Coordinates of C-alpha atoms in Angstrom, one line a residue:
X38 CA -37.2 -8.5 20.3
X39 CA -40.1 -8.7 17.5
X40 CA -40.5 -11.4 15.2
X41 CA -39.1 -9.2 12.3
X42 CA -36.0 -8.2 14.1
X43 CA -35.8 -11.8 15.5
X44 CA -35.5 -12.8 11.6
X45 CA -33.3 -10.1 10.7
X46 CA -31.1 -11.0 13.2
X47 CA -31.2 -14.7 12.3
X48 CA -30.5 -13.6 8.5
X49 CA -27.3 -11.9 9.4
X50 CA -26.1 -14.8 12.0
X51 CA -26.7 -17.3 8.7
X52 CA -25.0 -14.9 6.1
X53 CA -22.2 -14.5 8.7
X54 CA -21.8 -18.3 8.9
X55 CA -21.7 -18.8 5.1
X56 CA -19.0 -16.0 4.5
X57 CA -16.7 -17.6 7.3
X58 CA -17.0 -21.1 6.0
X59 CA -15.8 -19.3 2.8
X60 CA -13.5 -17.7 4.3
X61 CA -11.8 -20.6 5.6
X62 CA -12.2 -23.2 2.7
X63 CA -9.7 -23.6 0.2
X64 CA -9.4 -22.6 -2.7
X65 CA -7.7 -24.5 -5.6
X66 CA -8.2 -21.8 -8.3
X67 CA -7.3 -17.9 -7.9
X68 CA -9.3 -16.6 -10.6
X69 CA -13.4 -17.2 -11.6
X70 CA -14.3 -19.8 -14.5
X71 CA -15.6 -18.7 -18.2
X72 CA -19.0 -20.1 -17.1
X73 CA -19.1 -19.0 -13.4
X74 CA -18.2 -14.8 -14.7
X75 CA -20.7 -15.0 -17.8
X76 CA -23.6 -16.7 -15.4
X77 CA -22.9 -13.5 -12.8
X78 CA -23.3 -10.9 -16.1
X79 CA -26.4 -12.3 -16.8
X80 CA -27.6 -12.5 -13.6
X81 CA -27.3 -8.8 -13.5
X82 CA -30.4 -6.6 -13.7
X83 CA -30.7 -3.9 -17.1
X84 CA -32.5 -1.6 -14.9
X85 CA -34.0 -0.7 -11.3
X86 CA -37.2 -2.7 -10.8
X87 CA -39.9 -0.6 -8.8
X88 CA -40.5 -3.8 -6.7
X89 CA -37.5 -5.3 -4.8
X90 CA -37.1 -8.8 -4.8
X91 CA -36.4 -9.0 -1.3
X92 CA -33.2 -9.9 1.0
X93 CA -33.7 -13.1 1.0
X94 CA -33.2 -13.3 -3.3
X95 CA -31.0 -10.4 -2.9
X96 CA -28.8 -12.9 -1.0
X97 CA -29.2 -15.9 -3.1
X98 CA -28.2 -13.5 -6.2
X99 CA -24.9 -12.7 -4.7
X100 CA -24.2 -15.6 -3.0
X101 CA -25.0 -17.8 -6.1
X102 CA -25.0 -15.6 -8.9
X103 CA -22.2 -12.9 -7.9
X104 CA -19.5 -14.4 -5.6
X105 CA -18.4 -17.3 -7.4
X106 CA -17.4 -14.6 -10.2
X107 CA -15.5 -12.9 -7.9
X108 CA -11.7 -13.4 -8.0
X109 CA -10.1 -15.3 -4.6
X110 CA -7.5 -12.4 -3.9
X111 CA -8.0 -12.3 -0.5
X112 CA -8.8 -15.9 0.4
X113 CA -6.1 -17.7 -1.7
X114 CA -2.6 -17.7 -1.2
X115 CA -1.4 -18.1 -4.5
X116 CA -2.6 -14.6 -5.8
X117 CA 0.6 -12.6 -6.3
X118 CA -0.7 -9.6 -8.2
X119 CA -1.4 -5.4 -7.3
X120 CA 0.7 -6.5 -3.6
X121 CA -2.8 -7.3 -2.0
X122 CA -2.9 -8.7 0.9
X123 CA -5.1 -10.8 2.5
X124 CA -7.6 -10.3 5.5
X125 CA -6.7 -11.8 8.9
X126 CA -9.5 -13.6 11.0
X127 CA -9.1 -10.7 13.6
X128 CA -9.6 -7.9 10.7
X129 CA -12.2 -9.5 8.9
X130 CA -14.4 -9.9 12.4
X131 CA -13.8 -6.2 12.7
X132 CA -15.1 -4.8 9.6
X133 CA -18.2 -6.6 9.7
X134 CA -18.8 -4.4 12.9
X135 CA -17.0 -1.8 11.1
X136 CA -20.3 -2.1 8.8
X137 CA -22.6 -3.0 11.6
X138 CA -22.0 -0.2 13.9
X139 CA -21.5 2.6 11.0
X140 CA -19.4 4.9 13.3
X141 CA -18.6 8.6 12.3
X142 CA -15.0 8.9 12.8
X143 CA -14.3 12.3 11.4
X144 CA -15.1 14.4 14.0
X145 CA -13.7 13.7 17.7
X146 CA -16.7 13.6 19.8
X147 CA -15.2 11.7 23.2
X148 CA -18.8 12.2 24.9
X149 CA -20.5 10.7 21.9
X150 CA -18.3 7.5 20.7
X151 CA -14.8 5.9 21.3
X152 CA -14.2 5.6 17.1
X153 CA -12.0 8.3 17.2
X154 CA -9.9 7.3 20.3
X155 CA -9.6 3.9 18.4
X156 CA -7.8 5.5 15.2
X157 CA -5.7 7.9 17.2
X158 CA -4.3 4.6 19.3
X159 CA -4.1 2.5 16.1
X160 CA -1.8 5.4 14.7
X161 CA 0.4 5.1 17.5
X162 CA 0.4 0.9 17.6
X163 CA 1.6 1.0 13.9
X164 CA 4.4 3.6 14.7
X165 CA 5.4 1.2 17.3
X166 CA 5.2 -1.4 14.8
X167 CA 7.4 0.7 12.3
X168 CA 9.6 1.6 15.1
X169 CA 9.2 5.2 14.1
X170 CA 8.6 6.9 17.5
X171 CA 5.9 8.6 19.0
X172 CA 6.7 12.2 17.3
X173 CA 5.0 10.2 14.4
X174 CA 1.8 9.8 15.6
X175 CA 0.1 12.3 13.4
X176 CA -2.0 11.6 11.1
X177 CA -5.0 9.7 9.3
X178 CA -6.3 6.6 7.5
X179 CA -6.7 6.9 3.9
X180 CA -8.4 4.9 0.9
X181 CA -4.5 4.0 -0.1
X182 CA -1.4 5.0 -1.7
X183 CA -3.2 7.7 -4.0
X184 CA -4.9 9.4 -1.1
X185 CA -1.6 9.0 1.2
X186 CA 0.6 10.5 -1.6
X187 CA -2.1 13.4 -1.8
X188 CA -1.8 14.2 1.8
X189 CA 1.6 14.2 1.8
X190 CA 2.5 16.1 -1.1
X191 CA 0.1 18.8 -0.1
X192 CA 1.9 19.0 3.1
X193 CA 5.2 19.6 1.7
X194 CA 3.7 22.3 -1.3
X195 CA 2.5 24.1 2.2
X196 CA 6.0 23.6 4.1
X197 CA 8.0 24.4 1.1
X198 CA 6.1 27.5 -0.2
X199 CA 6.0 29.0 3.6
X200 CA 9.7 28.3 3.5
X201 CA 9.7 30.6 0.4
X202 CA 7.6 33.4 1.7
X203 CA 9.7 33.7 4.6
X204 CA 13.1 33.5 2.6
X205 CA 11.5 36.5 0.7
X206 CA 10.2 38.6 3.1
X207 CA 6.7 38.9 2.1
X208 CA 4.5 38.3 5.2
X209 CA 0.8 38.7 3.3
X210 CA 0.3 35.7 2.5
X211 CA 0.9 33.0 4.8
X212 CA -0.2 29.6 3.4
X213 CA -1.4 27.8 0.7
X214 CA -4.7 26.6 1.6
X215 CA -5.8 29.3 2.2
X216 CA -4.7 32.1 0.0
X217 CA -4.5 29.7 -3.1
X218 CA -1.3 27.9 -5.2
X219 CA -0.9 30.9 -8.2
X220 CA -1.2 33.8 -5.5
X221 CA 1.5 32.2 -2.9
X222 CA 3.8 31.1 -5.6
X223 CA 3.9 34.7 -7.1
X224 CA 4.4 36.2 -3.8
X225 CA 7.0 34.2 -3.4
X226 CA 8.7 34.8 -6.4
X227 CA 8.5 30.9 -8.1
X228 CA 8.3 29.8 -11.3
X229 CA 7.5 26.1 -9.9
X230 CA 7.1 23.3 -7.4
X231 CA 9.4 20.1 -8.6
X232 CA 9.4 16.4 -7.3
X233 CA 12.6 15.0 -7.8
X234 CA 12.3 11.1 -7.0
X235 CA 13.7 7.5 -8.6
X236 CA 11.4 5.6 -10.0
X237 CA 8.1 6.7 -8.0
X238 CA 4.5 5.0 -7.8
X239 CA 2.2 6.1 -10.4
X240 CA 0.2 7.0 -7.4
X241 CA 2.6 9.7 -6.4
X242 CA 3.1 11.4 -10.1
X243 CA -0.9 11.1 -10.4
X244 CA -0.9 13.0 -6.8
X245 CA 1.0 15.6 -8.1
X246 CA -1.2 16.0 -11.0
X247 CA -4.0 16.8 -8.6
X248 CA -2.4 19.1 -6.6
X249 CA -1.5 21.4 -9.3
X250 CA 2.0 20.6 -9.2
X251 CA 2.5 18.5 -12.8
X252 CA 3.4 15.4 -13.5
X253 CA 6.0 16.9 -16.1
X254 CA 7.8 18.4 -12.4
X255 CA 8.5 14.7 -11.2
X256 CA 11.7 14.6 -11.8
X257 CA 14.2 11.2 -12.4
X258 CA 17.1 12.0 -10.3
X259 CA 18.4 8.6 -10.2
X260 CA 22.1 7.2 -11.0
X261 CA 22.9 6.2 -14.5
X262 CA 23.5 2.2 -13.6
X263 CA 21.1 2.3 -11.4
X264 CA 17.4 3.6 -11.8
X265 CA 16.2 2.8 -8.3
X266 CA 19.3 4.4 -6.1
X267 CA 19.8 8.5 -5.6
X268 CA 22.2 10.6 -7.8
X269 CA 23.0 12.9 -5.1
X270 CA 25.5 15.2 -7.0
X271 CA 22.4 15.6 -9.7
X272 CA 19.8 15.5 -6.5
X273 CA 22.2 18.8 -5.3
X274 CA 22.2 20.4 -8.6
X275 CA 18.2 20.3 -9.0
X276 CA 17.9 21.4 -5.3
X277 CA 19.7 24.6 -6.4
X278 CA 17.7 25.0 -9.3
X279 CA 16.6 29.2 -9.2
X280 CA 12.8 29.8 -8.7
X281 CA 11.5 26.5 -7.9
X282 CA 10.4 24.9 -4.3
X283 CA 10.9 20.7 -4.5
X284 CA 9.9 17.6 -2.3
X285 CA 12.4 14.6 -2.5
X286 CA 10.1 11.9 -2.8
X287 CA 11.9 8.3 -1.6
X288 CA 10.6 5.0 -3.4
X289 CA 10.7 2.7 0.5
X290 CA 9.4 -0.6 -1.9
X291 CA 9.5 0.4 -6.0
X292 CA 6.6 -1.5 -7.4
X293 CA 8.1 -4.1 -9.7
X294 CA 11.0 -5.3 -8.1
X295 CA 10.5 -4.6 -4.3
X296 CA 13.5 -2.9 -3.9
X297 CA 14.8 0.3 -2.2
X298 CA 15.4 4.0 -3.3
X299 CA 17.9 4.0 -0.2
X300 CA 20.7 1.6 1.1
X301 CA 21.4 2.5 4.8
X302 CA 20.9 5.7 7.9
X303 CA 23.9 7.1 5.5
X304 CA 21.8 7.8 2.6
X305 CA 19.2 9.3 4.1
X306 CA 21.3 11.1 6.5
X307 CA 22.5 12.7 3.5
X308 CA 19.1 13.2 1.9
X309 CA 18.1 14.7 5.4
X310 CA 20.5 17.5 5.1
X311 CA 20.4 18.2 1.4
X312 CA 16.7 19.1 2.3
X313 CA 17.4 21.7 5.2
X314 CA 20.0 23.0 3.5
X315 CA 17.7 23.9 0.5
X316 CA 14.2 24.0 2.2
X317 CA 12.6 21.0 0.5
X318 CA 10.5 18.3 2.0
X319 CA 11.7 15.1 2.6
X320 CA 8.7 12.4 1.8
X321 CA 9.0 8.7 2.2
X322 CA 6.5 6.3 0.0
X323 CA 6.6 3.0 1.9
X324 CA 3.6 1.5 0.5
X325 CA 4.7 -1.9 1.7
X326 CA 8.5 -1.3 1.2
X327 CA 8.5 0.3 5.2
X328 CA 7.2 -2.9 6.6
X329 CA 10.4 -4.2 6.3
X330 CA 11.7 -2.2 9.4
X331 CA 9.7 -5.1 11.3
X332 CA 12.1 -7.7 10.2
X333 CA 14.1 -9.9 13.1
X334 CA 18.1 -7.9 13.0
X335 CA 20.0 -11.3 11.1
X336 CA 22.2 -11.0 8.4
X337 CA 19.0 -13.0 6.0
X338 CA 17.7 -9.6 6.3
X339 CA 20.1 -7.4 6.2
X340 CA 19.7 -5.7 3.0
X341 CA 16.1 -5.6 3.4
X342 CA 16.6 -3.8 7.0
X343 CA 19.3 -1.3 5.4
X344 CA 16.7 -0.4 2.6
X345 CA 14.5 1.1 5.7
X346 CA 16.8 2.6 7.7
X347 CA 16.7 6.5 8.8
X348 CA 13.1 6.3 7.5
X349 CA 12.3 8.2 10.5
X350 CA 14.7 11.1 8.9
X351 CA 11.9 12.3 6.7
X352 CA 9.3 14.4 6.6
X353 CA 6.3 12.3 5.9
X354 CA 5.5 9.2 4.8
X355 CA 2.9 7.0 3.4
X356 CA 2.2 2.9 3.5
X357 CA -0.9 0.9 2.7
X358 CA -2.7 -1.3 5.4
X359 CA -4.4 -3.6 2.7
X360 CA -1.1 -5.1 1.6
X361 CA 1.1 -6.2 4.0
X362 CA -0.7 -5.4 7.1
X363 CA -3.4 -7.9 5.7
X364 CA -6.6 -5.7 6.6
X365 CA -9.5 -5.0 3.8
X366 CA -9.3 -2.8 1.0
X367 CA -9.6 0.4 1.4
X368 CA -6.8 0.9 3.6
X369 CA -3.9 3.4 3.9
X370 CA -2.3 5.5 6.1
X371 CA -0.5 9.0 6.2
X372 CA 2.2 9.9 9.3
X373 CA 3.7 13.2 9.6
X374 CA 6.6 14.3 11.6
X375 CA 5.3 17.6 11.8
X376 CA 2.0 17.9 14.0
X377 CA 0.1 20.8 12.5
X378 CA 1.3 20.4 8.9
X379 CA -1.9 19.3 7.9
X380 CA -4.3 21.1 9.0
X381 CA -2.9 24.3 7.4
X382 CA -4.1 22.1 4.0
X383 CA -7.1 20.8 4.6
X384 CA -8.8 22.2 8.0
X385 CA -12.7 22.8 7.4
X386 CA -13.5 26.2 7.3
X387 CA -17.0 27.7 8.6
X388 CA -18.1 24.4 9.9
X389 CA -19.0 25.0 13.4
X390 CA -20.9 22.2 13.5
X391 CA -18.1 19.7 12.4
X392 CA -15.5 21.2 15.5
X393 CA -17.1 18.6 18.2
X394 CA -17.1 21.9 20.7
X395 CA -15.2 24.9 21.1
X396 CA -12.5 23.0 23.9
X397 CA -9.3 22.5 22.9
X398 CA -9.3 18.5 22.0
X399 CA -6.5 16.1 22.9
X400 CA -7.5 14.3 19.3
X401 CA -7.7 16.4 16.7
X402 CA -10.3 15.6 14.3
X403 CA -9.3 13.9 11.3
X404 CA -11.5 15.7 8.8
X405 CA -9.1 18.5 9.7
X406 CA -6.4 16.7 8.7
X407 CA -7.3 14.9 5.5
X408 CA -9.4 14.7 2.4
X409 CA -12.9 13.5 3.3
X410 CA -15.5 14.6 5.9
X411 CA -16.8 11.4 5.4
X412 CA -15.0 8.0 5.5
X413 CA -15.8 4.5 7.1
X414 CA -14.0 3.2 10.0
X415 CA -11.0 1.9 8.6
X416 CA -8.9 1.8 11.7
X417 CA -10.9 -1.1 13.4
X418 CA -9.4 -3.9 11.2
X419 CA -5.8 -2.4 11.4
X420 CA -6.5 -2.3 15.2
X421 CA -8.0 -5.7 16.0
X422 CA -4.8 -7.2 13.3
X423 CA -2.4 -5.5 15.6
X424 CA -3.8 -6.2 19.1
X425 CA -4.5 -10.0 18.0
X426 CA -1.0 -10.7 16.2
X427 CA 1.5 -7.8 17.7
X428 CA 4.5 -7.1 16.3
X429 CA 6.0 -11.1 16.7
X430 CA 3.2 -11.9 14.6
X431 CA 3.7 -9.6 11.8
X432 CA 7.6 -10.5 11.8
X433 CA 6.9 -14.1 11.4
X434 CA 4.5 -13.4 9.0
X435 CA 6.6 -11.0 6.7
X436 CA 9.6 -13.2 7.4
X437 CA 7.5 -16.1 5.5
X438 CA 6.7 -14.3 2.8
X439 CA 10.7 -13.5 2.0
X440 CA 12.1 -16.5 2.2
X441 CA 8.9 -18.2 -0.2
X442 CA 9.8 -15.1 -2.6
X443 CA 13.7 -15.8 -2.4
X444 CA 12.6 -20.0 -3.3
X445 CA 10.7 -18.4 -6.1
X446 CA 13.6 -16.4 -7.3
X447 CA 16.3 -18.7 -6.8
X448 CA 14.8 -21.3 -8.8
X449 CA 14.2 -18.7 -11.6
X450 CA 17.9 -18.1 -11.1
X451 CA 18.6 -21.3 -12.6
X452 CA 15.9 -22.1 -14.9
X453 CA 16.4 -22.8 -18.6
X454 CA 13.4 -20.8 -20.0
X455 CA 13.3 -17.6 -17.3
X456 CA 15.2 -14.7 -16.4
X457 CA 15.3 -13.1 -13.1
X458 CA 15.1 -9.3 -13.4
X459 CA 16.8 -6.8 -12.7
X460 CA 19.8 -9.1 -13.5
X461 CA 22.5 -9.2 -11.1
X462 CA 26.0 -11.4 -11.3
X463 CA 25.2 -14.1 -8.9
X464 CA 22.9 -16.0 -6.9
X465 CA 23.4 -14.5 -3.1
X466 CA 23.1 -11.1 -4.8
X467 CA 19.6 -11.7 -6.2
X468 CA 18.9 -13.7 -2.7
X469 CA 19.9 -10.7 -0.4
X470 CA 17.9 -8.4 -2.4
X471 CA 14.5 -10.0 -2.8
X472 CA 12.1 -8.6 -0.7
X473 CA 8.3 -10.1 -1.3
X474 CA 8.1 -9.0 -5.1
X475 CA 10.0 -11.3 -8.1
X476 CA 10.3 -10.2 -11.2
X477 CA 10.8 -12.7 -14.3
X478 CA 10.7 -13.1 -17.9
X479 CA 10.6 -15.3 -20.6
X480 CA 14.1 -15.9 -22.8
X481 CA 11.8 -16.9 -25.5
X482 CA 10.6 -13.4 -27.2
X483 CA 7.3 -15.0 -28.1
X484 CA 6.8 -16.7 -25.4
X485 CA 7.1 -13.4 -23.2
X486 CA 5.1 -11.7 -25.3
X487 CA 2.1 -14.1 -23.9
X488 CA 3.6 -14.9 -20.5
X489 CA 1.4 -13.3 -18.1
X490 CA -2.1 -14.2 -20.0
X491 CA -0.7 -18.2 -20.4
X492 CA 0.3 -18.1 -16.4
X493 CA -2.9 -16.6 -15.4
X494 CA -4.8 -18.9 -17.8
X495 CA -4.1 -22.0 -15.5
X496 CA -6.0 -19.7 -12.9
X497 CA -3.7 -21.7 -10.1
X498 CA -1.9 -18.7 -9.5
X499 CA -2.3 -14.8 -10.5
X500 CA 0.9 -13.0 -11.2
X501 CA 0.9 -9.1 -12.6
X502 CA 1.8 -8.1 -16.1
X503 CA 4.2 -5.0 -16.4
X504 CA 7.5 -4.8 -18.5
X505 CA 11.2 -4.1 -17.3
X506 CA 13.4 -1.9 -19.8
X507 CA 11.1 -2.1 -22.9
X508 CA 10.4 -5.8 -22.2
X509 CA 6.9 -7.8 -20.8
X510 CA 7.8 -9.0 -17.5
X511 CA 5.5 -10.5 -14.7
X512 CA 5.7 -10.1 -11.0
X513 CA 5.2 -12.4 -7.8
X514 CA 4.2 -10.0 -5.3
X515 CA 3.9 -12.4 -2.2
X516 CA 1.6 -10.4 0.8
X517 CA -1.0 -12.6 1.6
X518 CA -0.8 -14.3 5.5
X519 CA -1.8 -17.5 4.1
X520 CA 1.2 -17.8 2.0
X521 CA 4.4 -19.6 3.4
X522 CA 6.8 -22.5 1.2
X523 CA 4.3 -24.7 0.8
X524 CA 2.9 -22.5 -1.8
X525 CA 6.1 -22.8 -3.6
X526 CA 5.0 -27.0 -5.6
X527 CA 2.0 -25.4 -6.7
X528 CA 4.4 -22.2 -8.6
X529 CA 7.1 -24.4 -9.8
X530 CA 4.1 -26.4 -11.1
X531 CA 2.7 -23.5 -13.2
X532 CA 5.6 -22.0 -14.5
X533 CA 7.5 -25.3 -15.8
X534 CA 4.2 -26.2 -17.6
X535 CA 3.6 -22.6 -19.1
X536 CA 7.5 -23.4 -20.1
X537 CA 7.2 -27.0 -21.1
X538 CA 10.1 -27.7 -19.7
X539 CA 9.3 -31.0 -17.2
X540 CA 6.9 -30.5 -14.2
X541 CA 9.5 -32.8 -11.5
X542 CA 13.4 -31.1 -12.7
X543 CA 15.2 -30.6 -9.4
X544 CA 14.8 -27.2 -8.3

């Protein structure tokens, strides 16, 4: 080795050594200090200097300048905001080779590298995890829930408009990607593509923005006392609807209160064969919402467990990695049921170069089967979390964050100055059905008003502003493997003095 590679190496060992005694320090604040974010702005540079300053000030800058401006999301385990998740030991060892080792994981070359091998198994470890079965495995890692919801709302315009074609007779055209969205919805005599959902992700209405579908064609379908849960006689109706193809989208995990879009195998059963009857897709968001199938089969979980069954009834489905899997941002993943669906969408055309050899390959390669011909090797984290912890690991972990989530809500449940939301008649009610997310408010209008600033003020915890029916609301969203009941003094803490009710009332 020469001297300079010697030092380089040296360098990195150091930086390594300062990031992990970071990593495993605690932190008493969530959120950056007035003084430490406006000493990072002016430590930033107004323009590209011709010299560089060298790695050794480039890593004083950020380590000095930049990271102590940077929010603890990841290492504390009182930040309850976006459903972020934390990154396990075994991840966070990963994507520094992740970085280190730069692999190309878009193109299946088994004589060249093992990356791809490595993301097809880690598709088919979390399928095992989700209890989905092996039919699943096919699919790809994606930057998140936008990506996901891309993917698989493409794949259902392709299944539902060749559905169409072949209803009408017209054998011209034969799919989307290639002949184009105007020219196959013509041929096949549609006016329109809908999405008829309950409450969905602003990541799937913003997917089908992209696509070309509209995010005036997301369509509420839900039950009049209930927002969340399927109106299946109105579902029916819309399905008939002449001239339009639809996807059924399924909220597994709605974003402000945690809950489910479905209640049990029954539900979906019935969602399942509203679909074939009519030709629609069926397509399952499960951001974090499908982690639940994970959960130990006791009545503490029941609810939770009957909110995820007959997931395996749809069509596809999405879920994130960097929430409750606890791996680094960006990470989601897409799972079809259907092998080839994808690649009729997004195969590369007239790139001999990116088909790793004209042989038939056992892996197909994911830049047939997704967005980018480029991407980073997200599947290393997700792998080395899953071989390190295993499914036992997960469930304990998961399990934690419920029962600190159902502490938080319970005592909300009977506080003077806070509501629980959505409101529900009594306490085992509002138990059963908290997943990881709470949702509160202020009584006091004016206090509300300020709720989420004045919490996030203390910067002890983080909690996400949003509103429930008109209202401000915050949210607990608890995803973070540090977190477990201990976490709970510090919460009580913050919310009773953001109240001013007193700091020791019995909870």
């Amino acid at each position: 080795m020469n001297t300079n590679t010697q030092r380089t190496a040296e360098e990195h060992g150091e930086l390594q050594r300062k990031l992990w005694e970071v990593f495993q320090s605690p932190k008493s604040t969530v959120l950056p200090d007035a003084q430490s974010l406006a000493k990072a702005r002016a430590s930033l540079p107004t323009s590209l200097q011709a010299s560089g300053v060298g790695f050794e000030s480039a890593r004083r800058h950020i380590l000095e300048d930049l990271v102590p401006a940077f929010n603890n999301s990841s290492i504390s385990s009182n930040y309850y905001g976006f459903v972020t998740g934390g990154v396990t030991p075994a991840a966070l060892f990963a994507d520094n080779i992740v970085s280190a080792y730069d692999q190309n994981v878009q193109v299946h070359l088994p004589d060249h590298s093992v990356a791809t091998d490595v993301e097809y198994v880690t598709l088919g470890l979390l399928v095992d995890l989700l209890q989905l079965g092996r039919d699943w495995q096919n699919g790809t890692f994606t930057t998140g829930a936008t990506a996901s919801n891309i993917l698989g709302l493409a794949c259902g315009r392709e299944y539902i408009l060749r559905t169409a074609l072949k209803e009408k007779g017209t054998a011209a055209i034969e799919s989307v990607g290639e002949s184009g969205l105007f020219e196959t919805m013509q041929a096949a005599g549609l006016s329109g593509i809908q999405i008829l959902s309950t409450m969905p992700h602003s990541s799937l209405v913003k997917a089908a923005g992209v696509l070309g579908i509209g995010r005036a064609n997301v369509k509420d379908v839900s039950q009049d006392n209930d927002p969340l849960r399927f109106n299946l006689e109105l579902l029916e109706t819309e399905l008939q609807r002449p001239g339009k193809a639809t996807i059924v989208a399924v909220s597994c995990g709605e974003v402000n209160t945690g809950q489910f879009a479905t209640g049990g195998a029954e539900e979906m059963q019935a969602l399942r064969s509203m679909c074939d009857k009519y030709g629609a897709w069926l397509h399952v968001d499960g951001a974090f919402g499908i982690f639940g199938r994970i959960l130990a089969q006791i009545p503490e979980f029941s609810v939770t467990a009957k909110g995820c069954e007959g997931i395996e009834l749809a069509d596809s489905l999405t879920a994130d990695g960097h929430k409750l899997l606890n791996v680094p941002y960006d990470c989601g993943f897409f799972l079809c049921r259907h092998k080839d669906e994808a690649v009729k969408v997004f195969q590369n055309a007239n790139a001999a170069y990116l088909t790793g050899g004209s042989q038939a390959q056992s892996i197909p390669s994911p830049l047939n089967i997704g967005i980018e011909n480029s991407r980073r090797f997200r599947a290393l984290p997700a792998y080395a979390s899953l071989v390190a912890y295993g499914r036992t690991g997960y469930q304990m972990m998961l399990q934690r964050h419920i029962r600190l989530a159902r502490m938080i809500a319970e005592w909300l449940f009977e506080h003077p100055k806070y509501n629980v939301l959505p409101e529900v008649g009594n306490k085992q009610e509002l138990l059963d059905r908290t997943y990881v997310v709470v949702l509160f408010s202020a009584k006091d209008d004016e206090l509300n008003r300020q709720l989420a600033a004045k919490i996030n003020e203390t910067r002890k915890i983080f909690v996400s502003g949003t509103s429930w029916q008109g209202r401000p609301a915050c949210r607990i969203a608890i995803s973070n493997w540090r977190a477990d009941d201990s976490n709970f003094a510090t919460v009580r803490q913050v919310l009773d003095g953001v109240a001013g009710t007193e700091e020791n009332r019995v909870p």
